Short mmCIF file of C-alpha atoms in Angstrom, two decimals:
data_model
loop_
_atom_site.label_atom_id
_atom_site.label_comp_id
_atom_site.label_asym_id
_atom_site.label_seq_id
_atom_site.Cartn_x
_atom_site.Cartn_y
_atom_site.Cartn_z
CA MET A 1 54.14 -109.86 -45.52
CA LEU A 2 55.10 -113.48 -45.13
CA VAL A 3 55.99 -114.49 -41.59
CA LEU A 4 57.67 -117.86 -40.97
CA THR A 5 58.81 -119.56 -37.79
CA ARG A 6 62.24 -121.20 -37.95
CA LYS A 7 64.43 -122.97 -35.40
CA LYS A 8 68.18 -122.67 -35.02
CA GLY A 9 69.88 -124.39 -37.94
CA GLU A 10 66.81 -124.20 -40.16
CA SER A 11 66.74 -122.17 -43.36
CA ILE A 12 64.52 -120.52 -45.88
CA ILE A 13 65.17 -120.46 -49.61
CA ILE A 14 64.28 -117.36 -51.61
CA ASP A 15 63.67 -117.61 -55.32
CA GLY A 16 65.70 -120.80 -55.64
CA GLY A 17 69.11 -119.16 -55.31
CA ILE A 18 69.26 -117.49 -51.91
CA THR A 19 69.43 -119.42 -48.65
CA VAL A 20 69.03 -117.71 -45.29
CA GLN A 21 69.85 -119.90 -42.31
CA ILE A 22 69.34 -119.16 -38.62
CA ALA A 23 72.95 -119.73 -37.55
CA SER A 24 72.53 -118.99 -33.87
CA ILE A 25 70.20 -117.35 -31.38
CA ASP A 26 71.51 -115.61 -28.29
CA GLY A 27 68.93 -113.64 -26.34
CA ASN A 28 67.87 -110.72 -28.55
CA ASN A 29 70.48 -111.49 -31.19
CA VAL A 30 69.80 -113.72 -34.14
CA ARG A 31 72.73 -114.56 -36.37
CA LEU A 32 71.86 -115.18 -40.01
CA ALA A 33 73.97 -117.07 -42.52
CA ILE A 34 73.13 -115.93 -46.04
CA ASP A 35 74.18 -117.80 -49.13
CA ALA A 36 73.43 -115.80 -52.27
CA PRO A 37 74.89 -115.12 -55.73
CA LYS A 38 77.58 -112.41 -55.65
CA ASN A 39 75.51 -109.91 -57.59
CA ILE A 40 72.80 -109.85 -54.91
CA ARG A 41 73.22 -106.80 -52.69
CA ILE A 42 72.70 -107.47 -49.00
CA TYR A 43 72.89 -104.63 -46.49
CA ARG A 44 71.90 -104.06 -42.92
CA GLU A 45 68.74 -102.00 -43.32
CA GLU A 46 69.90 -99.10 -41.16
CA ILE A 47 73.09 -98.70 -43.20
CA TYR A 48 71.23 -98.65 -46.49
CA LYS A 49 68.81 -96.07 -45.06
CA GLN A 50 71.69 -93.89 -43.89
CA ILE A 51 73.12 -93.88 -47.41
CA GLN A 52 69.70 -93.07 -48.85
CA SER A 53 69.20 -90.11 -46.56
CA GLN A 54 72.75 -88.85 -47.04
CA ASN A 55 72.30 -88.97 -50.82
CA LYS A 56 69.03 -87.06 -50.49
CA ALA A 57 70.72 -84.46 -48.29
CA SER A 58 73.56 -84.13 -50.80
CA VAL A 59 71.49 -83.06 -53.81
CA ARG A 60 72.95 -79.83 -55.06
CA ASN A 61 70.78 -76.95 -53.88
CA THR A 62 72.81 -73.92 -54.78
CA LYS A 63 74.16 -72.62 -58.04
CA ASP A 64 77.37 -71.38 -56.58
CA VAL A 65 78.96 -74.51 -55.20
CA PHE A 66 82.45 -73.83 -56.06
CA SER A 67 83.53 -70.37 -54.95
CA ALA A 68 82.81 -71.10 -51.28
CA LEU A 69 84.72 -74.35 -51.51
CA LYS A 70 87.59 -72.74 -53.31
CA ASN A 71 87.90 -70.16 -50.58
CA MET A 72 87.98 -72.89 -47.96
CA LEU A 73 90.59 -74.84 -49.85
CA ARG A 74 92.80 -71.81 -50.20
CA ASN A 75 92.70 -70.99 -46.51
CA MET B 1 69.06 -81.48 -75.53
CA MET B 2 68.29 -81.73 -71.82
CA LYS B 3 67.25 -79.08 -69.33
CA THR B 4 69.08 -78.83 -66.02
CA ASN B 5 68.62 -76.55 -63.05
CA PHE B 6 72.24 -75.52 -62.83
CA PHE B 7 73.75 -75.89 -66.28
CA GLY B 8 70.82 -74.60 -68.36
CA GLU B 9 70.16 -76.60 -71.49
CA ILE B 10 72.96 -78.97 -72.32
CA VAL B 11 73.53 -81.49 -75.05
CA VAL B 12 75.09 -84.81 -74.12
CA SER B 13 74.81 -87.57 -76.69
CA GLU B 14 72.99 -90.65 -75.47
CA GLU B 15 76.05 -92.82 -75.83
CA LYS B 16 77.70 -90.77 -73.09
CA HIS B 17 74.87 -91.30 -70.63
CA ILE B 18 76.00 -93.27 -67.62
CA THR B 19 73.64 -96.02 -66.60
CA PHE B 20 73.13 -96.85 -62.94
CA THR B 21 71.10 -99.99 -63.48
CA GLU B 22 69.94 -100.11 -59.88
CA GLY B 23 69.72 -96.34 -59.45
CA ILE B 24 71.46 -94.94 -56.41
CA PRO B 25 70.13 -95.32 -52.86
CA GLY B 26 67.39 -92.75 -52.29
CA PHE B 27 66.91 -92.34 -56.06
CA GLU B 28 66.38 -95.92 -57.12
CA ASN B 29 64.13 -94.82 -60.00
CA LEU B 30 66.80 -92.67 -61.66
CA THR B 31 69.15 -94.69 -63.84
CA LYS B 32 70.54 -92.23 -66.40
CA PHE B 33 73.12 -89.60 -65.49
CA VAL B 34 75.74 -87.49 -67.18
CA LEU B 35 79.16 -86.72 -65.75
CA LEU B 36 80.26 -83.09 -66.05
CA GLN B 37 83.55 -81.60 -64.97
CA GLU B 38 83.72 -78.37 -62.98
CA GLU B 39 85.50 -75.96 -65.27
CA ASN B 40 87.47 -74.37 -62.44
CA SER B 41 88.93 -77.55 -60.98
CA GLN B 42 90.29 -80.85 -62.18
CA HIS B 43 89.13 -82.48 -58.93
CA PHE B 44 85.43 -81.56 -58.95
CA PHE B 45 82.67 -83.15 -61.00
CA TYR B 46 78.89 -83.16 -61.23
CA LEU B 47 76.60 -86.13 -61.65
CA GLN B 48 73.48 -84.73 -63.29
CA SER B 49 70.32 -86.80 -63.70
CA VAL B 50 69.05 -87.05 -67.26
CA GLU B 51 65.57 -87.85 -66.02
CA GLU B 52 65.12 -85.13 -63.39
CA ASN B 53 66.42 -81.62 -64.03
CA GLY B 54 66.86 -80.80 -60.36
CA ILE B 55 68.85 -83.85 -59.29
CA CYS B 56 72.56 -83.15 -59.41
CA PHE B 57 75.38 -84.27 -57.12
CA VAL B 58 78.68 -82.56 -56.53
CA MET B 59 81.53 -85.07 -56.48
CA VAL B 60 85.27 -85.11 -56.02
CA SER B 61 87.78 -87.41 -57.58
CA PRO B 62 89.78 -88.56 -54.55
CA TRP B 63 93.05 -89.40 -56.29
CA GLY B 64 95.67 -86.84 -55.45
CA LEU B 65 93.13 -84.82 -53.48
CA ILE B 66 92.30 -86.90 -50.42
CA LYS B 67 95.31 -87.89 -48.42
CA GLY B 68 96.12 -91.59 -48.66
CA TYR B 69 92.87 -92.51 -50.40
CA ASN B 70 92.56 -96.14 -51.31
CA LEU B 71 89.65 -98.26 -52.54
CA HIS B 72 89.40 -101.93 -53.29
CA ILE B 73 86.76 -102.68 -55.90
CA PRO B 74 85.56 -106.25 -55.43
CA GLN B 75 84.93 -108.54 -58.36
CA SER B 76 81.19 -108.52 -57.69
CA ILE B 77 81.12 -104.77 -58.39
CA GLU B 78 83.19 -105.16 -61.53
CA GLU B 79 80.66 -107.72 -62.70
CA LYS B 80 77.97 -105.04 -62.41
CA ILE B 81 79.79 -102.27 -64.28
CA GLY B 82 82.08 -104.34 -66.49
CA PHE B 83 85.72 -105.21 -66.06
CA GLY B 84 88.07 -102.41 -66.95
CA THR B 85 91.46 -101.06 -66.18
CA GLU B 86 90.32 -97.45 -65.87
CA ILE B 87 87.48 -97.59 -63.35
CA GLU B 88 86.80 -94.05 -62.14
CA VAL B 89 86.05 -93.32 -58.47
CA TYR B 90 84.12 -90.32 -57.15
CA LEU B 91 82.91 -89.29 -53.71
CA ILE B 92 79.69 -87.32 -53.23
CA VAL B 93 80.17 -83.98 -51.51
CA ARG B 94 77.49 -82.39 -49.38
CA VAL B 95 78.05 -78.70 -49.84
CA ASP B 96 77.20 -76.59 -46.81
CA GLU B 97 76.78 -72.82 -46.81
CA ASP B 98 79.66 -72.85 -44.37
CA PRO B 99 82.46 -74.45 -46.38
CA LEU B 100 84.08 -75.72 -43.19
CA LYS B 101 80.98 -77.86 -42.66
CA THR B 102 81.08 -79.31 -46.15
CA THR B 103 81.33 -83.09 -45.93
CA VAL B 104 82.34 -85.90 -48.23
CA ASN B 105 80.76 -89.34 -48.25
CA MET B 106 83.65 -91.78 -47.89
CA GLN B 107 81.36 -94.70 -47.11
CA ALA B 108 79.54 -94.86 -50.42
CA PRO B 109 81.88 -94.16 -53.35
CA ILE B 110 80.53 -93.90 -56.89
CA VAL B 111 82.38 -96.07 -59.37
CA ILE B 112 82.07 -95.58 -63.13
CA ASN B 113 83.48 -97.69 -65.91
CA PRO B 114 84.08 -95.27 -68.81
CA GLU B 115 84.36 -98.14 -71.28
CA THR B 116 80.86 -99.43 -70.59
CA ASN B 117 79.41 -96.17 -69.19
CA LYS B 118 77.96 -98.09 -66.28
CA GLY B 119 78.02 -96.75 -62.75
CA TYR B 120 77.28 -98.01 -59.27
CA GLN B 121 77.30 -96.61 -55.76
CA MET B 122 79.21 -98.97 -53.47
CA ILE B 123 78.39 -99.22 -49.78
CA LEU B 124 81.42 -99.98 -47.63
CA GLU B 125 81.41 -101.36 -44.15
CA GLY B 126 82.45 -98.73 -41.68
CA SER B 127 81.39 -96.26 -39.09
CA GLU B 128 78.81 -93.56 -39.61
CA SER B 129 81.51 -90.89 -39.44
CA ASN B 130 82.70 -91.99 -42.89
CA LEU B 131 79.33 -90.92 -44.24
CA ARG B 132 79.93 -87.30 -43.29
CA THR B 133 83.67 -86.73 -43.24
CA LEU B 134 84.65 -83.08 -43.13
CA LEU B 135 86.20 -82.32 -46.49
CA SER B 136 88.53 -79.80 -44.89
CA GLN B 137 90.03 -82.54 -42.72
CA VAL B 138 90.89 -85.03 -45.45
CA ILE B 139 91.83 -82.78 -48.31
CA ASP B 140 95.45 -82.39 -49.30
CA LYS B 141 95.59 -78.65 -49.81
CA GLU B 142 98.99 -78.85 -51.42
CA ALA B 143 97.48 -80.86 -54.25
CA LEU B 144 95.29 -77.93 -55.20
CA CYS B 145 96.40 -75.17 -57.39
#
């Protein structure tokens, strides 16, 4: 892993097209300003991980999905 | 011919395979899926992996089923799946043994462009409750027949 030290207002450039700037620092909070092409996906890590685990938990594990649902929908 | 855990052996021509170029979160290595409709309902669909027999998602089409559903698809997503007028939207359902606990993932809708057969799972900003919304609370029961 590459570890760099940056000051407020300084940036790093990733692969020529993505700039990440330290916009502000306030105690434990660091605000990043990211400039990247629109097709680059940027997520907060914990949100991406929540989606990953929800997808994993959603894999169909029973043959009879529908009759239980249908009963619920009818009631 | 492909084997599946829940549909037995099925035949879906390669041109109908839906490509998720970046996979979907949690299954980033799986890029080829087929879309199957539940024969008992116009609202329910399955997204079955071509590459792994056992990976299948239950999905609902929200239009006319989930009260007041609305989704804005940004241009950056259209650039990934191709511009089209008929982009399809699906929400993954987590089926629980207790149907009242069955949830729908409102935070990460699946969008599919049927003209290009490309798909993508969007991740919307929002609270964690949107990830596991009780289906029974958002469904418009009158829409079902």
